[in-house]
Each structure stands twice: as structure tokens, then as C-alpha cells.
Amino acid sequence: MILDIIAYPDRRLKDVSKEVNTFTNDLHFLLDDMYDTMIASNGIGLAAIQIGRSIRALIINLPDEEGEQHKEQLLEMINPRISQAEGNIMYQEGCLSVPGFYEDIERYELVTVTYHDRNGKSCTLQANELLSVAIQHEMDHLDGKLFIEKLPYGRRKKFEKEYKKNQRSKKSA
Ligand code: QAP
Ligand code: CO
């Protein structure tokens, strides 16, 4: 089922999401709805809070070299934790909750993440490049953080101005 995605500046995006303790059907239905919603909006990553559910669950589905997404590549991470991080990279990020805006953000280059899958199984993954960036971006959502909060003052001001202008033109369209 495709759900609405919450957009900035909705305050719910600031909520700190809660740990998941039960890996039952309602979690599975939520993850399935997150996937449908993300794909319908041309996204590559989504956190549960973006559809209004404040639990520590995120999904990531990176495209291949041809730019195609395959559901077999879908990553579902419940209660993720970064256990190791190294180096720094810049990447141009966007967010389904901040439509139409992209900016270069600095992140760790390499991360080791421990998490649970949808059935509660413990997993560990080492990630670099785009996957590493996506994991860090989605994990920030679980703590109520958006990538625009990482912008220096001047670029943040520019964002606020552009974004408001965009929203006005959306409304009148
Ligand atoms: C997070 O972002 C991310 O503005 C996922 O109009 C960001 O899926 C992962 C999107 C950077 C890795 C690197 C954004 C779609 C999708 C928009 C997204 C838009 C349509 C963003
Ligand atoms: Co996002």
C-alpha cells in the first residue's frame, strides 16, 4: 500500500524513533508499505518516521549500474547501530521528505552496521560509498535529524528561501 510521505517542515520528522521489540506481522506490513511508498516516489531509501511511524526501521534499495532497482537487493534494517566508522566523503544528498532539494553533505566513508532483519535475526554489514551514505542518512531520520541540518549557515538560509518558494509554486499549480 502506498502511503503519504511526511515533508519538511512537519515537526514529526524531529521525533526520536523507538526501538523495535517484536518482529511480527505488523512490522512486516509496515516494511512492505514503506517499500511500495519509496518505489512510487522514486526513492532509494526511506525511514519509518517519513510515513509517520516512529520506530527504528529503515529500508534502502540502491539502483544497479543501469539505474534499475531490484527488490532482491532490498535492505531492511531494524534497530541499526554503527559500531565502526572511518574516513570522510562528500556526497550530493536528497530526501523524499525534502523534495526538490539536493546538497553536498559530508559523511563517514566506511561504516560497520549491526542491525536486525524483519525476523529479528542479528546481522552485520560493512558499507562504503553510496550505501554507507544512505545508511547514515536513514539512521539520522531515526534520531529526528535531516540532512539539511548539516548545512553551514549560509547554505541553510539559501535552502529555506528556495524551499519556501518551491512550496508556494506547488500550491498554486
Ligand atoms: C536518502 O533519498 C539518500 O528530492 C534517500 O524530488 C540520499 O531516496 C541516500 C528523492 C543520498 C543516499 C544518498 C528526492 C526523490 C529521493 C527528491 C532519496 C525528489 C524525488 C531521495
Ligand atoms: Co531522508
CSV table of C-alpha atoms and ligand atoms in Angstrom, one decimal:
chain,number,residue,atom,x,y,z
A,1,MET,CA,0.0,0.0,0.0
A,2,ILE,CA,1.3,3.4,-1.0
A,3,LEU,CA,1.2,5.9,1.9
A,4,ASP,CA,1.8,9.7,2.1
A,5,ILE,CA,5.3,10.8,2.8
A,6,ILE,CA,5.7,13.5,5.5
A,7,ALA,CA,7.5,16.6,4.2
A,8,TYR,CA,9.7,19.2,5.9
A,9,PRO,CA,8.9,21.3,7.9
A,10,ASP,CA,6.5,18.8,9.5
A,11,ARG,CA,7.6,18.5,13.2
A,12,ARG,CA,7.0,14.7,13.3
A,13,LEU,CA,10.3,14.4,11.3
A,14,LYS,CA,12.0,15.6,14.6
A,15,ASP,CA,10.7,12.7,16.6
A,16,VAL,CA,13.2,10.2,18.0
A,17,SER,CA,12.0,6.8,16.9
A,18,LYS,CA,11.6,3.9,19.3
A,19,GLU,CA,13.4,0.5,19.4
A,20,VAL,CA,11.5,-2.4,17.8
A,21,ASN,CA,11.0,-5.3,20.2
A,22,THR,CA,8.5,-7.5,18.3
A,23,PHE,CA,9.2,-8.8,14.8
A,24,THR,CA,5.7,-9.8,13.9
A,25,ASN,CA,3.3,-9.3,11.0
A,26,ASP,CA,2.6,-5.6,11.7
A,27,LEU,CA,6.3,-4.9,11.3
A,28,HIS,CA,6.3,-6.8,8.0
A,29,PHE,CA,3.2,-5.0,6.7
A,30,LEU,CA,4.9,-1.7,7.6
A,31,LEU,CA,8.1,-2.6,5.8
A,32,ASP,CA,6.1,-3.7,2.7
A,33,ASP,CA,4.2,-0.4,2.7
A,34,MET,CA,7.4,1.5,3.1
A,35,TYR,CA,8.8,-0.3,0.1
A,36,ASP,CA,5.7,0.5,-2.1
A,37,THR,CA,5.8,4.1,-1.0
A,38,MET,CA,9.5,4.6,-1.6
A,39,ILE,CA,9.3,3.0,-5.1
A,40,ALA,CA,6.2,5.0,-6.0
A,41,SER,CA,8.2,8.2,-5.2
A,42,ASN,CA,11.4,7.2,-7.0
A,43,GLY,CA,13.4,6.9,-3.7
A,44,ILE,CA,16.3,4.8,-2.8
A,45,GLY,CA,15.9,5.0,1.0
A,46,LEU,CA,13.1,5.6,3.5
A,47,ALA,CA,12.8,5.6,7.3
A,48,ALA,CA,9.6,4.7,9.1
A,49,ILE,CA,9.1,8.2,10.5
A,50,GLN,CA,8.8,9.5,7.0
A,51,ILE,CA,5.4,7.8,6.8
A,52,GLY,CA,4.6,8.8,10.4
A,53,ARG,CA,5.6,5.7,12.3
A,54,SER,CA,8.3,6.5,14.9
A,55,ILE,CA,10.0,3.1,15.1
A,56,ARG,CA,13.7,2.4,14.3
A,57,ALA,CA,13.2,0.8,10.9
A,58,LEU,CA,14.6,1.8,7.6
A,59,ILE,CA,14.9,0.5,4.1
A,60,ILE,CA,17.4,1.0,1.3
A,61,ASN,CA,17.2,-0.2,-2.3
A,62,LEU,CA,20.1,1.1,-4.4
A,63,PRO,CA,20.0,1.1,-8.2
A,64,ASP,CA,22.4,-1.1,-10.2
A,65,GLU,CA,24.8,0.3,-12.9
A,66,GLU,CA,21.9,0.5,-15.3
A,67,GLY,CA,20.0,2.6,-12.8
A,68,GLU,CA,17.5,-0.2,-12.1
A,69,GLN,CA,16.3,-1.2,-8.7
A,70,HIS,CA,15.8,-4.8,-7.8
A,71,LYS,CA,13.7,-5.9,-4.9
A,72,GLU,CA,16.2,-8.8,-4.2
A,73,GLN,CA,18.7,-6.1,-3.3
A,74,LEU,CA,16.4,-4.5,-0.7
A,75,LEU,CA,18.0,-3.9,2.7
A,76,GLU,CA,15.7,-3.7,5.7
A,77,MET,CA,17.4,-2.6,8.9
A,78,ILE,CA,15.7,-2.7,12.3
A,79,ASN,CA,17.4,-1.0,15.3
A,80,PRO,CA,20.6,-0.3,13.4
A,81,ARG,CA,23.8,0.8,15.2
A,82,ILE,CA,27.1,1.9,13.8
A,83,SER,CA,29.9,0.0,15.5
A,84,GLN,CA,32.8,1.4,13.5
A,85,ALA,CA,33.3,4.4,11.2
A,86,GLU,CA,36.3,5.6,9.2
A,87,GLY,CA,37.2,8.4,6.9
A,88,ASN,CA,35.1,11.1,5.2
A,89,ILE,CA,33.3,11.5,1.9
A,90,MET,CA,31.1,14.2,0.3
A,91,TYR,CA,28.0,13.1,-1.5
A,92,GLN,CA,25.1,15.0,-3.0
A,93,GLU,CA,22.1,14.0,-1.0
A,94,GLY,CA,18.4,14.4,-1.4
A,95,CYS,CA,15.5,13.2,0.7
A,96,LEU,CA,11.9,12.2,-0.1
A,97,SER,CA,10.8,14.5,2.8
A,98,VAL,CA,12.7,17.5,1.4
A,99,PRO,CA,11.6,17.2,-2.3
A,100,GLY,CA,13.4,19.0,-5.0
A,101,PHE,CA,16.5,19.9,-3.0
A,102,TYR,CA,20.0,18.4,-3.2
A,103,GLU,CA,23.2,19.4,-1.5
A,104,ASP,CA,26.7,18.1,-0.8
A,105,ILE,CA,26.9,16.6,2.7
A,106,GLU,CA,30.0,15.1,4.4
A,107,ARG,CA,29.6,11.6,6.0
A,108,TYR,CA,31.8,8.8,7.1
A,109,GLU,CA,33.3,6.9,4.2
A,110,LEU,CA,33.2,3.4,5.7
A,111,VAL,CA,30.8,2.1,8.3
A,112,THR,CA,30.1,-1.2,10.0
A,113,VAL,CA,26.5,-1.5,11.0
A,114,THR,CA,24.8,-4.1,13.2
A,115,TYR,CA,21.0,-4.4,12.9
A,116,HIS,CA,18.1,-6.9,12.9
A,117,ASP,CA,16.3,-8.1,9.8
A,118,ARG,CA,12.5,-8.3,9.7
A,119,ASN,CA,12.5,-11.6,11.5
A,120,GLY,CA,14.7,-10.3,14.3
A,121,LYS,CA,17.9,-12.1,13.1
A,122,SER,CA,21.1,-10.2,14.0
A,123,CYS,CA,23.1,-9.0,11.0
A,124,THR,CA,26.4,-7.1,10.5
A,125,LEU,CA,27.2,-5.2,7.3
A,126,GLN,CA,30.2,-3.2,6.2
A,127,ALA,CA,29.4,-0.5,3.7
A,128,ASN,CA,31.2,2.2,1.7
A,129,GLU,CA,30.3,4.8,-0.9
A,130,LEU,CA,26.6,5.3,-1.7
A,131,LEU,CA,25.4,2.5,0.6
A,132,SER,CA,27.4,4.0,3.5
A,133,VAL,CA,25.9,7.4,2.8
A,134,ALA,CA,22.4,6.0,2.5
A,135,ILE,CA,22.7,4.1,5.8
A,136,GLN,CA,23.9,7.2,7.7
A,137,HIS,CA,21.2,9.4,6.1
A,138,GLU,CA,18.4,7.0,7.0
A,139,MET,CA,19.8,6.4,10.5
A,140,ASP,CA,19.7,10.2,11.1
A,141,HIS,CA,16.0,10.1,10.5
A,142,LEU,CA,15.6,7.6,13.4
A,143,ASP,CA,17.1,10.3,15.7
A,144,GLY,CA,14.9,13.1,14.2
A,145,LYS,CA,17.7,14.6,12.0
A,146,LEU,CA,17.5,15.8,8.4
A,147,PHE,CA,20.5,16.2,6.1
A,148,ILE,CA,19.7,20.0,5.8
A,149,GLU,CA,20.7,20.4,9.4
A,150,LYS,CA,24.2,19.6,8.4
A,151,LEU,CA,24.4,22.6,6.1
A,152,PRO,CA,26.5,25.5,7.1
A,153,TYR,CA,24.5,28.7,8.0
A,154,GLY,CA,24.7,30.4,4.6
A,155,ARG,CA,23.6,27.3,2.6
A,156,ARG,CA,20.9,26.6,5.1
A,157,LYS,CA,19.5,30.1,4.6
A,158,LYS,CA,19.6,29.6,0.9
A,159,PHE,CA,17.7,26.3,1.3
A,160,GLU,CA,14.9,27.8,3.4
A,161,LYS,CA,14.4,30.6,0.9
A,162,GLU,CA,14.4,28.2,-2.1
A,163,TYR,CA,12.2,25.6,-0.4
A,164,LYS,CA,9.5,28.1,0.6
A,165,LYS,CA,9.4,29.5,-2.9
A,166,ASN,CA,9.1,26.0,-4.3
A,167,GLN,CA,6.2,25.1,-1.9
A,168,ARG,CA,4.4,28.3,-2.9
A,169,SER,CA,4.6,27.4,-6.6
A,170,LYS,CA,3.5,23.9,-5.8
A,171,LYS,CA,0.4,25.1,-4.1
A,172,SER,CA,-0.7,27.4,-6.9
A,173,ALA,CA,-0.1,24.8,-9.5
B,1,QAP,C1,18.5,9.1,1.0
B,1,QAP,O1,17.0,9.7,-0.7
B,1,QAP,C2,19.8,9.2,0.3
B,1,QAP,O2,14.0,15.5,-3.9
B,1,QAP,C3,17.4,8.6,0.1
B,1,QAP,O3,12.2,15.1,-5.8
B,1,QAP,C4,20.3,10.4,-0.1
B,1,QAP,O4,15.6,8.4,-1.9
B,1,QAP,C5,20.5,8.0,0.1
B,1,QAP,C6,14.0,11.9,-4.0
B,1,QAP,C7,21.6,10.4,-0.7
B,1,QAP,C8,21.8,8.1,-0.5
B,1,QAP,C9,22.3,9.3,-0.9
B,1,QAP,C10,14.3,13.1,-3.6
B,1,QAP,C11,13.1,11.7,-5.0
B,1,QAP,C12,14.7,10.7,-3.4
B,1,QAP,C13,13.7,14.2,-4.2
B,1,QAP,C14,16.0,9.5,-1.7
B,1,QAP,C15,12.8,14.0,-5.2
B,1,QAP,C16,12.5,12.7,-5.6
B,1,QAP,C17,15.5,10.8,-2.3
B,2,CO,CO,15.7,11.3,4.0
